[in-house]
């Protein structure tokens, strides 16, 4: 796949290197290892999906890349610069709908991000925001406050905000998990189109295999407790068309890995799945 | 269709009882006034309990002769200055507390020390430090506003959803930018209720403090007006003074606080 047919310089197309990262939480019963010695890289324009059951530390890993969690060991580097804290070069889209500022309109939310993160003037921010709000199909709702929008529309605003800021990499933390199946499918298609259009380097977290196959170019399957890399798959280009024949086998493979918690292929597990 | 007309009739019947809240309140007010009037007439001792009509005429007379407006003006002036200083200090303390652990410990300790302490209890010290005059009054009013407002702001900050905090920091916001761009607006529902609470506390404290003052009687406020009239057994004027305090409270609630809340938290869907 050609990364970034319409990319804007180095924006949206960075390389991410996660090497030997271990994440630990302080729980009441003592420290809990959420992620154990995980390494991976994402190349320019790639869309890597972290896939796994709950408790595999995929969201923690994403938050560590976002700079919200400090690894106890290992290192995260973005374009050869170590990640030390949160910043607009790694824009996140969260699962929760309350990621938008409720006191700002749809346009206000995007403009605010542009002014603070890209330091645009009010007029420039207005122009860029209008463009991105149009690209996610919300032009009619530019002056609406977030609480009047549906869940899917709120996620669209968050996605527009993330793209508008032109981060080096997009971080998506199960952005569609709280949506109904119908809007989820449509949002996946729309996100995919935006990613392909901009050539954005993306790290996407999900627990849904079909979503992983649909939006990703590569899938990293994590096992749970603690999170470790169980398997890695490349996704054929055809995966964007749902129901392509070769996907069925890939889906079965991944399912087997997730249910077995180890090893790539196991005939008995496939029979059960 | 008979079924539809039936439902229509049931609906309109319910609507008679379900008046707008403002009208319901007005009816309750009228009933209360009528009850007061009846009690006073039955008791028939205007020295102890003047009737509603006597109080109203005393109130009108005091307004027309200019005494009550000037007293009210004096009180409001002190109140607004103290309120403003209290808000400013509360903003500074909560902002510092949001950014540093020492600041937060400072806030928690100070609010737990001073919030239960009645502001009026500080009046003797204020008189000692600032003498008899508006500086002492402002001092106790600030104290009355500061702690409940600080407590509400702080509680509001802590209730800001984690996702919203992360979204703010994701944009690279930190320090005072983060506090004023994210935390304060997100905590506005709590802050507004803190402002209401602070306003009520400030009024109470001010009226109480003014009653203690004897010396600056010429420029005294409503509290002093009530106190003097009690001493002169002008009970209707005492009631008129109390009524004035209540009316100002209702007016500020209706004009300032509900407008503020309608323009902000209600519009943003932030009010639970």
GROMACS .gro file of C-alpha atoms in nm, chain B residues 25-217:
model
  193
  298UNK     CA    1  -4.424   2.953   4.397
  299UNK     CA    2  -4.628   3.270   4.364
  300UNK     CA    3  -4.938   3.094   4.497
  301UNK     CA    4  -4.742   2.958   4.794
  302UNK     CA    5  -4.611   3.310   4.863
  303UNK     CA    6  -4.964   3.452   4.860
  304UNK     CA    7  -5.083   3.179   5.098
  305UNK     CA    8  -4.795   3.248   5.334
  306UNK     CA    9  -4.869   3.621   5.335
  307UNK     CA   10  -5.237   3.554   5.398
  308UNK     CA   11  -5.150   3.322   5.687
  309UNK     CA   12  -4.921   3.585   5.834
  310UNK     CA   13  -5.189   3.851   5.803
  311UNK     CA   14  -5.447   3.627   5.973
  312UNK     CA   15  -5.211   3.535   6.260
  313UNK     CA   16  -5.116   3.898   6.321
  314UNK     CA   17  -5.477   4.014   6.324
  315UNK     CA   18  -5.579   3.738   6.561
  316UNK     CA   19  -5.284   3.806   6.792
  317UNK     CA   20  -5.343   4.178   6.765
  318UNK     CA   21  -5.013   4.310   6.905
  319UNK     CA   22  -4.821   4.506   6.646
  320UNK     CA   23  -4.533   4.556   6.888
  321UNK     CA   24  -4.458   4.184   6.878
  322UNK     CA   25  -4.603   4.081   6.544
  323UNK     CA   26  -4.695   4.348   6.290
  324UNK     CA   27  -4.928   4.230   6.017
  325UNK     CA   28  -4.828   4.176   5.657
  326UNK     CA   29  -5.002   4.494   5.544
  327UNK     CA   30  -4.839   4.699   5.821
  328UNK     CA   31  -4.499   4.559   5.720
  329UNK     CA   32  -4.559   4.638   5.355
  330UNK     CA   33  -4.660   4.994   5.430
  331UNK     CA   34  -4.355   5.034   5.657
  332UNK     CA   35  -4.141   4.897   5.376
  333UNK     CA   36  -4.290   5.136   5.122
  334UNK     CA   37  -4.247   5.431   5.358
  335UNK     CA   38  -3.884   5.338   5.426
  336UNK     CA   39  -3.818   5.305   5.055
  337UNK     CA   40  -3.988   5.635   4.972
  338UNK     CA   41  -3.809   5.834   5.241
  339UNK     CA   42  -3.482   5.701   5.105
  340UNK     CA   43  -3.358   5.543   5.424
  341UNK     CA   44  -3.388   5.179   5.320
  342UNK     CA   45  -3.234   5.229   4.973
  343UNK     CA   46  -2.932   5.404   5.122
  344UNK     CA   47  -2.896   5.136   5.393
  345UNK     CA   48  -2.929   4.864   5.130
  346UNK     CA   49  -2.676   5.039   4.910
  347UNK     CA   50  -2.427   5.052   5.197
  348UNK     CA   51  -2.476   4.683   5.268
  349UNK     CA   52  -2.453   4.579   4.903
  350UNK     CA   53  -2.135   4.777   4.854
  351UNK     CA   54  -1.958   4.593   5.136
  352UNK     CA   55  -2.112   4.266   5.024
  353UNK     CA   56  -1.996   4.296   4.662
  354UNK     CA   57  -1.643   4.397   4.757
  355UNK     CA   58  -1.614   4.106   5.001
  356UNK     CA   59  -1.774   3.866   4.754
  357UNK     CA   60  -1.535   3.968   4.477
  358UNK     CA   61  -1.227   3.934   4.698
  359UNK     CA   62  -1.355   3.597   4.822
  360UNK     CA   63  -1.401   3.469   4.465
  361UNK     CA   64  -1.057   3.589   4.362
  362UNK     CA   65  -0.889   3.417   4.657
  363UNK     CA   66  -1.090   3.097   4.601
  364UNK     CA   67  -0.982   3.088   4.234
  365UNK     CA   68  -0.616   3.134   4.328
  366UNK     CA   69  -0.625   2.871   4.603
  367UNK     CA   70  -0.805   2.607   4.393
  368UNK     CA   71  -0.585   2.674   4.091
  369UNK     CA   72  -0.272   2.624   4.302
  370UNK     CA   73  -0.428   2.314   4.459
  371UNK     CA   74  -0.499   2.168   4.115
  372UNK     CA   75  -0.137   2.205   4.013
  373UNK     CA   76   0.054   2.098   4.322
  374UNK     CA   77   0.015   1.839   4.593
  375UNK     CA   78   0.129   2.086   4.858
  376UNK     CA   79  -0.134   2.326   4.733
  377UNK     CA   80  -0.399   2.060   4.758
  378UNK     CA   81  -0.300   1.964   5.112
  379UNK     CA   82  -0.304   2.333   5.202
  380UNK     CA   83  -0.655   2.368   5.061
  381UNK     CA   84  -0.791   2.057   5.229
  382UNK     CA   85  -0.646   2.154   5.566
  383UNK     CA   86  -0.756   2.517   5.552
  384UNK     CA   87  -1.109   2.442   5.436
  385UNK     CA   88  -1.155   2.179   5.705
  386UNK     CA   89  -1.029   2.429   5.964
  387UNK     CA   90  -1.217   2.739   5.855
  388UNK     CA   91  -1.531   2.615   5.683
  389UNK     CA   92  -1.699   2.506   6.008
  390UNK     CA   93  -1.592   2.828   6.182
  391UNK     CA   94  -1.876   3.086   6.165
  392UNK     CA   95  -1.740   3.395   5.994
  393UNK     CA   96  -1.909   3.617   6.252
  394UNK     CA   97  -1.686   3.462   6.520
  395UNK     CA   98  -1.395   3.642   6.355
  396UNK     CA   99  -1.557   3.982   6.398
  397UNK     CA  100  -1.388   4.058   6.733
  398UNK     CA  101  -1.049   3.992   6.576
  399UNK     CA  102  -1.143   4.192   6.268
  400UNK     CA  103  -1.244   4.485   6.489
  401UNK     CA  104  -0.913   4.456   6.668
  402UNK     CA  105  -0.714   4.454   6.345
  403UNK     CA  106  -0.912   4.684   6.119
  404UNK     CA  107  -1.114   4.890   6.367
  405UNK     CA  108  -1.482   4.976   6.336
  406UNK     CA  109  -1.565   5.028   5.971
  407UNK     CA  110  -1.622   4.858   5.642
  408UNK     CA  111  -1.276   4.694   5.638
  409UNK     CA  112  -1.381   4.471   5.928
  410UNK     CA  113  -1.708   4.387   5.756
  411UNK     CA  114  -1.531   4.302   5.432
  412UNK     CA  115  -1.291   4.080   5.624
  413UNK     CA  116  -1.570   3.866   5.769
  414UNK     CA  117  -1.763   3.859   5.439
  415UNK     CA  118  -1.452   3.735   5.256
  416UNK     CA  119  -1.419   3.464   5.515
  417UNK     CA  120  -1.785   3.369   5.472
  418UNK     CA  121  -1.750   3.337   5.092
  419UNK     CA  122  -1.401   3.198   5.057
  420UNK     CA  123  -1.423   2.857   5.224
  421UNK     CA  124  -1.753   2.722   5.094
  422UNK     CA  125  -1.662   2.843   4.744
  423UNK     CA  126  -1.314   2.690   4.762
  424UNK     CA  127  -1.467   2.363   4.876
  425UNK     CA  128  -1.717   2.359   4.585
  426UNK     CA  129  -1.451   2.448   4.327
  427UNK     CA  130  -1.223   2.177   4.457
  428UNK     CA  131  -1.502   1.917   4.457
  429UNK     CA  132  -1.590   2.027   4.102
  430UNK     CA  133  -1.228   1.987   3.989
  431UNK     CA  134  -1.209   1.639   4.132
  432UNK     CA  135  -1.529   1.539   3.953
  433UNK     CA  136  -1.394   1.632   3.607
  434UNK     CA  137  -1.401   1.309   3.402
  435UNK     CA  138  -1.068   1.141   3.342
  436UNK     CA  139  -1.127   1.135   2.966
  437UNK     CA  140  -1.178   1.510   2.954
  438UNK     CA  141  -0.859   1.565   3.154
  439UNK     CA  142  -0.667   1.341   2.915
  440UNK     CA  143  -0.819   1.515   2.613
  441UNK     CA  144  -0.696   1.847   2.754
  442UNK     CA  145  -0.346   1.725   2.830
  443UNK     CA  146  -0.337   1.555   2.489
  444UNK     CA  147  -0.357   1.902   2.334
  445UNK     CA  148  -0.045   1.992   2.526
  446UNK     CA  149  -0.223   2.196   2.792
  447UNK     CA  150  -0.050   2.223   3.127
  448UNK     CA  151  -0.021   2.461   3.419
  449UNK     CA  152  -0.263   2.751   3.432
  450UNK     CA  153  -0.373   2.690   3.070
  451UNK     CA  154  -0.496   2.347   3.172
  452UNK     CA  155  -0.667   2.481   3.485
  453UNK     CA  156  -0.846   2.769   3.312
  454UNK     CA  157  -0.918   2.602   2.975
  455UNK     CA  158  -1.032   2.265   3.108
  456UNK     CA  159  -1.084   2.239   3.484
  457UNK     CA  160  -1.272   2.562   3.559
  458UNK     CA  161  -1.529   2.535   3.277
  459UNK     CA  162  -1.573   2.162   3.341
  460UNK     CA  163  -1.629   2.228   3.712
  461UNK     CA  164  -1.871   2.515   3.650
  462UNK     CA  165  -2.182   2.335   3.781
  463UNK     CA  166  -2.015   2.291   4.121
  464UNK     CA  167  -1.867   2.638   4.109
  465UNK     CA  168  -2.209   2.791   4.043
  466UNK     CA  169  -2.360   2.616   4.342
  467UNK     CA  170  -2.060   2.732   4.544
  468UNK     CA  171  -2.125   3.089   4.430
  469UNK     CA  172  -2.489   3.061   4.539
  470UNK     CA  173  -2.387   2.919   4.874
  471UNK     CA  174  -2.120   3.185   4.916
  472UNK     CA  175  -2.370   3.461   4.836
  473UNK     CA  176  -2.612   3.332   5.102
  474UNK     CA  177  -2.334   3.299   5.360
  475UNK     CA  178  -2.208   3.647   5.279
  476UNK     CA  179  -2.553   3.800   5.334
  477UNK     CA  180  -2.603   3.624   5.665
  478UNK     CA  181  -2.263   3.718   5.793
  479UNK     CA  182  -2.293   4.077   5.683
  480UNK     CA  183  -2.635   4.136   5.844
  481UNK     CA  184  -2.514   3.976   6.166
  482UNK     CA  185  -2.193   4.179   6.167
  483UNK     CA  186  -2.374   4.506   6.099
  484UNK     CA  187  -2.591   4.450   6.406
  485UNK     CA  188  -2.281   4.457   6.623
  486UNK     CA  189  -2.176   4.795   6.492
  487UNK     CA  190  -2.283   5.098   6.685
  488UNK     CA  191  -2.037   5.364   6.598
  489UNK     CA  192  -2.070   5.406   6.223
  490UNK     CA  193  -2.447   5.417   6.246
   0.00000   0.00000   0.00000
